[in-house]
CSV table of C-alpha atoms in Angstrom, one decimal:
chain,number,residue,atom,x,y,z
M,96,MET,CA,0.0,0.1,-0.3
M,97,LEU,CA,1.5,3.7,-0.8
M,98,PHE,CA,2.1,6.1,1.6
M,99,GLN,CA,-0.6,8.4,0.1
M,100,GLU,CA,-3.2,5.5,1.0
M,101,ARG,CA,-2.5,5.5,4.5
M,102,VAL,CA,-2.9,9.2,5.0
M,103,ARG,CA,-5.8,10.0,2.8
M,104,VAL,CA,-7.8,11.7,5.7
M,105,THR,CA,-5.0,13.9,5.8
M,106,ALA,CA,-5.3,15.1,2.2
M,107,CYS,CA,-9.2,15.5,2.5
M,108,ALA,CA,-8.1,18.2,5.2
M,109,LEU,CA,-6.6,20.2,2.9
M,110,MET,CA,-8.0,23.5,1.6
M,111,LEU,CA,-8.2,24.1,-2.0
M,112,LEU,CA,-6.2,27.4,-2.5
M,113,SER,CA,-6.9,30.1,-5.5
M,114,ALA,CA,-4.2,29.9,-8.1
M,115,SER,CA,-4.3,33.4,-8.4
M,116,ALA,CA,-2.1,34.4,-5.5
M,117,SER,CA,0.1,37.2,-4.9
M,118,PRO,CA,4.1,37.0,-5.9
M,119,VAL,CA,4.6,35.7,-2.6
M,120,ILE,CA,2.8,32.5,-2.9
M,121,ALA,CA,1.0,31.6,1.0
M,122,ALA,CA,2.0,28.1,2.4
M,123,PRO,CA,-0.7,25.4,1.8
M,124,THR,CA,-3.2,24.8,4.8
M,125,GLN,CA,-1.5,23.2,7.7
M,126,ALA,CA,-2.9,19.8,8.5
M,127,LYS,CA,-2.5,18.1,11.8
M,128,GLU,CA,0.6,16.5,10.4
M,129,HIS,CA,1.9,15.2,14.1
M,130,GLU,CA,-0.5,12.9,13.8
M,131,ASN,CA,0.3,11.0,11.1
M,132,THR,CA,3.9,11.2,11.4
M,133,ALA,CA,5.4,7.4,12.2
M,134,THR,CA,8.9,5.9,13.1
M,135,LEU,CA,10.7,5.1,9.6
M,136,ALA,CA,11.3,1.3,8.8
M,137,ALA,CA,14.4,0.4,10.2
M,138,ASP,CA,15.9,-1.0,7.0
M,139,HIS,CA,14.9,2.5,5.3
M,140,GLY,CA,17.0,4.4,7.7
M,141,LEU,CA,20.3,5.3,8.3
M,142,SER,CA,22.8,4.2,11.0
M,143,GLU,CA,24.0,7.6,12.4
M,144,ALA,CA,20.5,8.6,13.0
M,145,ALA,CA,19.4,8.8,16.6
M,146,GLN,CA,15.7,9.0,15.5
M,147,GLN,CA,13.9,8.5,12.3
M,148,TYR,CA,10.5,9.4,10.9
M,149,LEU,CA,8.4,9.0,7.9
M,150,MET,CA,6.4,12.5,7.6
M,151,PRO,CA,3.0,13.3,5.7
M,152,TYR,CA,2.7,17.2,4.6
M,153,PRO,CA,0.5,19.2,2.8
M,154,SER,CA,1.6,20.8,0.0
M,155,ARG,CA,0.4,22.5,-3.6
M,156,SER,CA,1.2,21.0,-6.8
M,157,GLY,CA,3.9,22.8,-8.7
M,158,VAL,CA,2.8,20.8,-11.8
M,159,ASP,CA,-0.5,22.5,-11.9
M,160,GLY,CA,0.0,25.7,-9.8
M,161,HIS,CA,-2.7,25.3,-7.0
M,162,SER,CA,-3.8,21.6,-6.6
M,163,PRO,CA,-3.8,20.8,-2.7
M,164,ARG,CA,-1.9,16.9,-2.2
M,165,VAL,CA,-0.1,15.6,0.6
M,166,ASP,CA,3.4,14.4,-0.1
M,167,SER,CA,5.8,12.4,2.1
M,168,ALA,CA,9.4,13.0,3.2
M,169,ALA,CA,12.3,11.1,5.6
M,170,VAL,CA,13.5,12.9,8.6
M,171,PHE,CA,16.6,12.0,10.3
M,172,ILE,CA,17.9,13.1,13.4
M,173,PRO,CA,21.5,13.1,14.5
M,174,LYS,CA,23.0,11.6,17.6
M,175,GLY,CA,23.6,13.7,20.8
M,176,LYS,CA,22.1,16.5,22.4
M,177,ALA,CA,20.5,19.5,19.9
M,178,PRO,CA,22.2,22.6,20.1
M,179,GLU,CA,20.5,25.7,20.9
M,180,GLY,CA,18.0,26.9,18.7
M,181,GLY,CA,17.9,22.9,17.0
M,182,TRP,CA,19.5,21.3,14.7
M,183,PRO,CA,20.7,22.8,11.4
M,184,VAL,CA,19.3,21.3,8.4
M,185,VAL,CA,20.6,19.4,5.2
M,186,VAL,CA,17.6,19.3,2.7
M,187,TRP,CA,18.2,15.7,0.9
M,188,ALA,CA,17.0,16.3,-2.7
M,189,HIS,CA,17.5,12.6,-4.2
M,190,GLY,CA,18.4,11.4,-7.7
M,191,THR,CA,16.1,9.7,-10.3
M,192,VAL,CA,14.4,6.7,-8.7
M,193,GLY,CA,11.7,6.3,-11.0
M,194,VAL,CA,8.0,7.8,-11.7
M,195,ALA,CA,6.1,5.1,-9.6
M,196,GLY,CA,5.0,5.6,-6.4
M,197,GLN,CA,6.8,2.8,-4.9
M,198,CYS,CA,10.0,4.2,-6.3
M,199,ALA,CA,9.6,6.4,-3.4
M,200,PRO,CA,13.1,6.8,-1.2
M,201,SER,CA,11.6,6.6,2.0
M,202,LEU,CA,9.4,3.5,1.1
M,203,ASN,CA,13.0,1.3,0.2
M,204,GLU,CA,16.4,0.9,1.6
M,205,ARG,CA,18.8,3.0,0.3
M,206,THR,CA,21.8,2.7,-1.7
M,207,VAL,CA,25.3,1.9,-0.1
M,208,ARG,CA,26.3,5.3,-1.7
M,209,ASP,CA,23.6,7.5,-0.4
M,210,LYS,CA,23.9,6.2,3.1
M,211,GLN,CA,27.5,6.8,3.4
M,212,TYR,CA,26.8,10.4,2.1
M,213,LEU,CA,23.8,11.0,4.3
M,214,ASN,CA,25.5,9.4,7.3
M,215,THR,CA,28.5,12.0,6.9
M,216,TRP,CA,26.2,14.6,7.4
M,217,LEU,CA,24.5,13.5,10.1
M,218,SER,CA,27.7,12.6,11.9
M,219,LEU,CA,28.7,16.3,11.3
M,220,GLY,CA,25.5,17.5,13.4
M,221,TYR,CA,23.3,18.0,10.8
M,222,ALA,CA,19.5,16.9,10.9
M,223,ILE,CA,18.4,15.5,7.3
M,224,VAL,CA,15.0,16.3,5.9
M,225,ALA,CA,14.5,14.1,2.7
M,226,PRO,CA,11.4,15.0,0.7
M,227,ASP,CA,10.4,12.2,-1.4
M,228,TYR,CA,8.8,14.5,-4.5
M,229,ALA,CA,5.0,14.2,-5.4
M,230,GLY,CA,3.9,11.3,-7.3
M,231,LEU,CA,6.7,9.2,-5.1
M,232,GLY,CA,5.1,7.6,-2.0
M,233,SER,CA,2.1,9.6,-3.0
M,234,GLU,CA,-0.9,10.3,-5.5
M,235,GLY,CA,-0.6,10.5,-9.0
M,236,VAL,CA,2.7,10.1,-11.8
M,237,HIS,CA,5.6,11.6,-10.6
M,238,HIS,CA,6.5,14.5,-13.4
M,239,TYR,CA,10.1,13.5,-13.6
M,240,LEU,CA,12.2,16.6,-14.1
M,241,ASN,CA,9.4,19.5,-13.3
M,242,ALA,CA,11.4,21.8,-12.0
M,243,ARG,CA,8.4,24.0,-10.1
M,244,GLY,CA,6.9,20.7,-9.1
M,245,GLU,CA,9.9,19.4,-7.4
M,246,ALA,CA,10.6,22.9,-6.1
M,247,TRP,CA,7.4,23.4,-4.3
M,248,SER,CA,7.1,19.6,-2.8
M,249,ILE,CA,10.6,20.3,-1.5
M,250,LEU,CA,10.0,23.9,0.5
M,251,ASP,CA,6.7,22.5,1.6
M,252,GLY,CA,8.5,19.7,3.5
M,253,VAL,CA,11.0,21.6,4.7
M,254,ARG,CA,8.3,24.0,6.3
M,255,ALA,CA,6.3,21.0,7.5
M,256,ALA,CA,9.6,19.6,9.2
M,257,LEU,CA,10.5,22.9,10.9
M,258,ARG,CA,6.9,22.8,12.4
M,259,GLN,CA,7.2,19.3,14.2
M,260,PHE,CA,11.1,18.6,15.1
M,261,PRO,CA,13.5,20.3,16.8
M,262,LEU,CA,15.2,21.9,13.9
M,263,LYS,CA,16.9,25.3,13.4
M,264,ASN,CA,16.0,27.4,10.1
M,265,GLU,CA,19.1,27.3,9.1
M,266,LEU,CA,19.1,25.3,5.9
M,267,THR,CA,21.7,23.8,2.9
M,268,LEU,CA,20.0,22.3,-0.1
M,269,VAL,CA,22.0,19.2,-1.5
M,270,GLY,CA,21.1,17.5,-4.5
M,271,GLN,CA,22.8,14.7,-6.9
M,272,SER,CA,21.5,14.3,-10.3
M,273,GLN,CA,17.8,14.9,-10.4
M,274,GLY,CA,18.2,15.9,-7.2
M,275,ALA,CA,20.8,18.4,-7.9
M,276,HIS,CA,17.9,20.0,-10.6
M,277,ALA,CA,15.6,19.9,-7.5
M,278,ALA,CA,17.8,21.6,-4.9
M,279,PHE,CA,18.8,24.6,-7.5
M,280,SER,CA,14.7,24.7,-8.6
M,281,SER,CA,14.0,25.0,-5.0
M,282,ALA,CA,16.8,27.7,-4.3
M,283,GLY,CA,15.3,29.7,-7.4
M,284,PHE,CA,11.6,29.3,-6.3
M,285,GLN,CA,12.4,29.8,-2.3
M,286,PRO,CA,12.2,33.7,-2.6
M,287,GLN,CA,8.5,33.7,-3.9
M,288,TYR,CA,7.3,30.7,-2.6
M,289,ALA,CA,8.8,30.1,0.9
M,290,PRO,CA,10.4,33.5,1.8
M,291,GLU,CA,10.6,32.3,5.5
M,292,LEU,CA,13.0,29.8,4.8
M,293,ASN,CA,16.8,30.5,5.7
M,294,ILE,CA,18.8,29.0,3.1
M,295,ARG,CA,22.5,29.6,3.5
M,296,ALA,CA,24.1,27.3,0.6
M,297,THR,CA,23.2,24.7,-2.3
M,298,VAL,CA,25.7,21.8,-2.8
M,299,LEU,CA,25.3,20.1,-6.2
M,300,THR,CA,26.7,17.2,-8.0
M,301,GLY,CA,26.0,15.8,-11.0
M,302,THR,CA,23.7,18.4,-12.1
M,303,PRO,CA,21.3,18.7,-15.5
M,304,TYR,CA,20.8,21.8,-17.5
M,305,PHE,CA,18.2,22.8,-19.8
M,306,ALA,CA,17.8,26.0,-21.7
M,307,ILE,CA,16.1,26.8,-25.0
M,308,GLY,CA,17.2,25.1,-27.5
M,309,THR,CA,18.3,22.1,-25.6
M,310,THR,CA,18.3,19.0,-27.9
M,311,ALA,CA,17.5,15.2,-27.3
M,312,ALA,CA,21.7,14.8,-28.7
M,313,ASP,CA,22.5,17.3,-25.4
M,314,ILE,CA,21.2,14.6,-23.4
M,315,LEU,CA,21.9,11.8,-25.6
M,316,PRO,CA,25.1,12.1,-27.3
M,317,PRO,CA,25.1,9.6,-30.9
M,318,ALA,CA,26.7,6.5,-29.9
M,319,LYS,CA,30.4,6.0,-31.0
M,320,ARG,CA,30.8,3.9,-34.5
M,321,ASP,CA,32.2,0.8,-32.7
M,322,ASN,CA,29.6,1.1,-30.3
M,323,GLN,CA,26.7,1.1,-32.2
M,324,ASN,CA,24.8,-1.5,-30.1
M,325,ALA,CA,25.8,-0.5,-26.5
M,326,GLY,CA,23.0,0.4,-23.8
M,327,ASP,CA,22.8,4.1,-23.0
M,328,PRO,CA,21.9,4.3,-19.1
M,329,LYS,CA,20.3,7.9,-20.1
M,330,ILE,CA,17.5,6.1,-22.0
M,331,PRO,CA,15.4,5.5,-18.8
M,332,TYR,CA,15.6,9.3,-18.2
M,333,ILE,CA,13.9,10.0,-21.7
M,334,PHE,CA,11.5,7.0,-20.6
M,335,TYR,CA,10.6,9.2,-17.4
M,336,ILE,CA,10.2,12.5,-19.6
M,337,TYR,CA,7.6,11.0,-21.7
M,338,LEU,CA,5.8,9.3,-19.4
M,339,ALA,CA,5.4,12.6,-17.4
M,340,ALA,CA,4.3,14.3,-20.7
M,341,ALA,CA,1.8,11.9,-21.6
M,342,ASP,CA,0.2,12.0,-18.0
M,343,ALA,CA,0.0,15.9,-18.8
M,344,ASP,CA,-1.4,15.2,-22.4
M,345,PRO,CA,-3.1,11.7,-23.0
M,346,SER,CA,-3.3,12.4,-26.6
M,347,LEU,CA,0.3,11.5,-26.8
M,348,LYS,CA,1.2,8.3,-28.6
M,349,PRO,CA,4.3,6.1,-27.5
M,350,GLU,CA,4.8,5.0,-31.0
M,351,ASP,CA,5.5,8.6,-32.5
M,352,TYR,CA,8.5,9.1,-30.2
M,353,PHE,CA,10.1,5.6,-30.0
M,354,GLN,CA,11.0,2.8,-32.2
M,355,ASP,CA,9.1,-0.7,-31.8
M,356,SER,CA,11.8,-2.4,-30.2
M,357,ALA,CA,11.7,0.2,-27.1
M,358,LEU,CA,7.7,0.1,-26.6
M,359,PRO,CA,7.8,-2.8,-24.2
M,360,LEU,CA,10.6,-1.3,-22.0
M,361,LEU,CA,8.7,2.0,-22.5
M,362,GLU,CA,5.5,0.3,-21.1
M,363,GLN,CA,7.5,-1.3,-18.0
M,364,ALA,CA,9.0,2.0,-16.9
M,365,LYS,CA,5.6,3.4,-15.8
M,366,ASN,CA,6.3,0.7,-12.8
M,367,LEU,CA,9.9,-0.2,-12.6
M,368,CYS,CA,12.4,2.0,-10.7
M,369,ILE,CA,15.7,3.1,-12.1
M,370,THR,CA,17.9,0.2,-11.0
M,371,PRO,CA,15.9,-2.4,-12.7
M,372,LEU,CA,14.8,-0.2,-15.4
M,373,THR,CA,18.7,0.5,-16.5
M,374,GLN,CA,19.8,-2.8,-16.4
M,375,LYS,CA,16.8,-4.1,-18.6
M,376,THR,CA,17.8,-0.8,-20.7
M,377,MET,CA,21.6,-2.0,-20.9
M,378,GLN,CA,20.9,-5.7,-21.6
M,379,ALA,CA,18.3,-4.7,-25.0
M,380,GLY,CA,21.1,-2.5,-26.0
M,381,LEU,CA,18.9,0.6,-26.2
M,382,ASN,CA,20.3,3.8,-27.4
M,383,ALA,CA,19.7,6.8,-29.4
M,384,SER,CA,19.9,5.3,-32.6
M,385,ASN,CA,17.7,2.5,-32.0
M,386,THR,CA,15.2,3.9,-29.6
M,387,LEU,CA,14.2,7.3,-30.6
M,388,LYS,CA,12.2,8.5,-33.5
M,389,PRO,CA,12.8,12.3,-34.9
M,390,ALA,CA,9.8,13.5,-33.2
M,391,ILE,CA,11.3,13.1,-29.8
M,392,GLU,CA,12.9,16.5,-30.8
M,393,SER,CA,9.5,18.3,-30.6
M,394,LEU,CA,8.5,16.6,-27.5
M,395,LEU,CA,11.4,17.9,-25.8
M,396,SER,CA,11.1,21.2,-27.0
M,397,ASN,CA,7.6,21.3,-26.0
M,398,GLY,CA,8.3,20.1,-22.7
M,399,ILE,CA,11.4,22.2,-22.1
M,400,ASN,CA,9.7,25.2,-20.1
M,401,THR,CA,8.5,22.6,-17.3
M,402,MET,CA,12.4,21.9,-16.7
M,403,LEU,CA,13.8,25.2,-17.0
M,404,TYR,CA,15.3,26.7,-13.7
M,405,PRO,CA,13.5,29.5,-12.7
M,406,THR,CA,16.6,31.8,-12.3
M,407,MET,CA,20.1,31.5,-12.9
M,408,HIS,CA,21.2,34.0,-10.0
M,409,ILE,CA,20.7,32.6,-6.5
M,410,GLN,CA,21.4,34.8,-3.6
M,411,HIS,CA,23.4,32.3,-1.6
M,412,PRO,CA,26.7,30.4,-2.6
M,413,VAL,CA,26.6,27.2,-4.3
M,414,PHE,CA,29.0,24.4,-4.9
M,415,ILE,CA,29.2,22.3,-8.1
M,416,GLY,CA,30.4,19.1,-8.3
M,417,ILE,CA,31.2,17.7,-11.7
M,418,GLY,CA,32.5,14.4,-12.5
M,419,SER,CA,35.0,14.4,-15.8
M,420,ALA,CA,33.8,10.9,-16.9
M,421,ASP,CA,30.0,11.5,-16.2
M,422,ILE,CA,28.0,10.0,-18.9
M,423,ASN,CA,24.4,9.9,-17.4
M,424,VAL,CA,24.7,13.6,-17.2
M,425,PRO,CA,27.1,14.6,-19.7
M,426,THR,CA,30.3,16.4,-18.1
M,427,ALA,CA,29.9,19.0,-20.9
M,428,MET,CA,26.2,19.6,-20.0
M,429,GLN,CA,27.4,20.1,-16.5
M,430,LEU,CA,30.0,22.7,-17.4
M,431,ARG,CA,27.4,24.9,-19.4
M,432,PHE,CA,25.3,24.6,-16.4
M,433,ALA,CA,28.4,25.8,-14.3
M,434,ASP,CA,29.2,28.5,-16.7
M,435,ALA,CA,25.6,29.9,-17.0
M,436,VAL,CA,25.3,30.0,-13.0
M,437,LYS,CA,28.4,32.0,-12.9
M,438,ALA,CA,27.5,34.5,-15.4
M,439,ALA,CA,24.2,35.2,-13.7
M,440,GLY,CA,26.0,36.4,-11.0
M,441,THR,CA,25.7,33.5,-8.8
M,442,GLN,CA,28.6,33.0,-6.5
M,443,ALA,CA,29.7,29.5,-7.0
M,444,GLU,CA,32.6,27.3,-6.1
M,445,VAL,CA,32.8,24.8,-9.3
M,446,HIS,CA,34.6,21.7,-8.9
M,447,VAL,CA,35.8,19.2,-11.3
M,448,TYR,CA,36.7,15.4,-10.2
M,449,GLU,CA,39.1,13.8,-12.6
M,450,GLY,CA,38.2,10.3,-13.5
M,451,LEU,CA,35.1,10.2,-11.8
M,452,ASP,CA,31.7,9.2,-13.2
M,453,HIS,CA,28.1,10.3,-12.4
M,454,SER,CA,27.9,8.1,-8.9
M,455,GLY,CA,31.4,8.1,-8.0
M,456,THR,CA,31.8,11.7,-7.6
M,457,VAL,CA,29.1,12.0,-4.8
M,458,ASN,CA,31.1,10.6,-1.9
M,459,PRO,CA,34.4,12.5,-2.8
M,460,SER,CA,33.0,15.8,-3.4
M,461,LEU,CA,32.3,16.0,0.7
M,462,ARG,CA,36.1,16.7,0.9
M,463,ASP,CA,35.3,20.0,-0.6
M,464,SER,CA,31.5,21.1,0.2
M,465,VAL,CA,31.9,20.5,3.6
M,466,PRO,CA,34.4,23.3,3.6
M,467,PHE,CA,32.5,25.0,1.5
M,468,LEU,CA,29.7,25.0,3.4
M,469,ILE,CA,31.7,25.8,6.5
M,470,ARG,CA,33.4,29.0,4.7
M,471,ALA,CA,29.6,29.7,3.6
M,472,ASP,CA,28.3,29.9,7.0
M,473,VAL,CA,31.2,32.2,8.4
M,474,ALA,CA,30.7,34.6,5.7
M,475,LYS,CA,27.0,34.9,6.3
M,476,LYS,CA,27.7,35.4,10.2
M,477,GLU,CA,30.4,38.2,9.4
């Protein structure tokens, strides 16, 4: 049973809010969240947490801009005595897991990589608020890479956690891959959507970058001539982008965008989470040349507005970690992102990790992102 089904009573208590809001958008109506918050299953937790919880919270759909909903997050409290004013917070935005409800991180055991990464932040004295995103562990299809959908869900999750737990409104947004997209989107939407939140820094690794004019070739560079039949681990991302678009527009037909050999796996992508979907993609040898039809360009062009960051100018420091051997989010795309962030006037610190791939960059980046955060904190207090 999905988490959403267990908290449907809370969903019914939410008030329908008007879409015609002022530039500063009011927070969703507060439900009695504490009555539904439960201890997180032990095998879904982190070893450095003293307590861990599964928290439902009221939110508003960033996809349509107004519908009330209930989303979910995991909350991890460090060991030891809380400092005066509460624990500072790392807001963890997770990478791609899928678009089906059962793929929510709070409903599953976290990867070894993510356990190591998040346990490090806990051991440094940060509480962790880890939203699942709308549609993961909650009602509806997850609209993959919808910038506003990710951001509003994350920001509402932080609001709820600050109300319920001994946390300090001293926040660091941290994200990897899709989570980097979600974290940077949250940083951009926060001044208008959640101005009361105090975000001191954003830390990113493996960040996707979409701009007007982004093409399928930017995401899926052509296969090398000697590797025409090799699978491409980015194909599942295209499947998820299509499924989100089809949920918004049921008139879309998969055969217009995908070759026959890919259609069975596209159908399975509705329910398969990222690891098994990637395994099947690689086993089938699916890549751009044998999977996509030319119309995929129009699908991406029509949907790019939902993926764009609201702004490249962020009012706090941003850390950007890039693996030089990243093929999941091509290194060239990440470098364009870093250049755009700096060109917009954002205070950005960029590190390129030679020889490291998409996943391999996450934990080694801590050697630079932790000192970055300390410096950002000192600068803010001066």
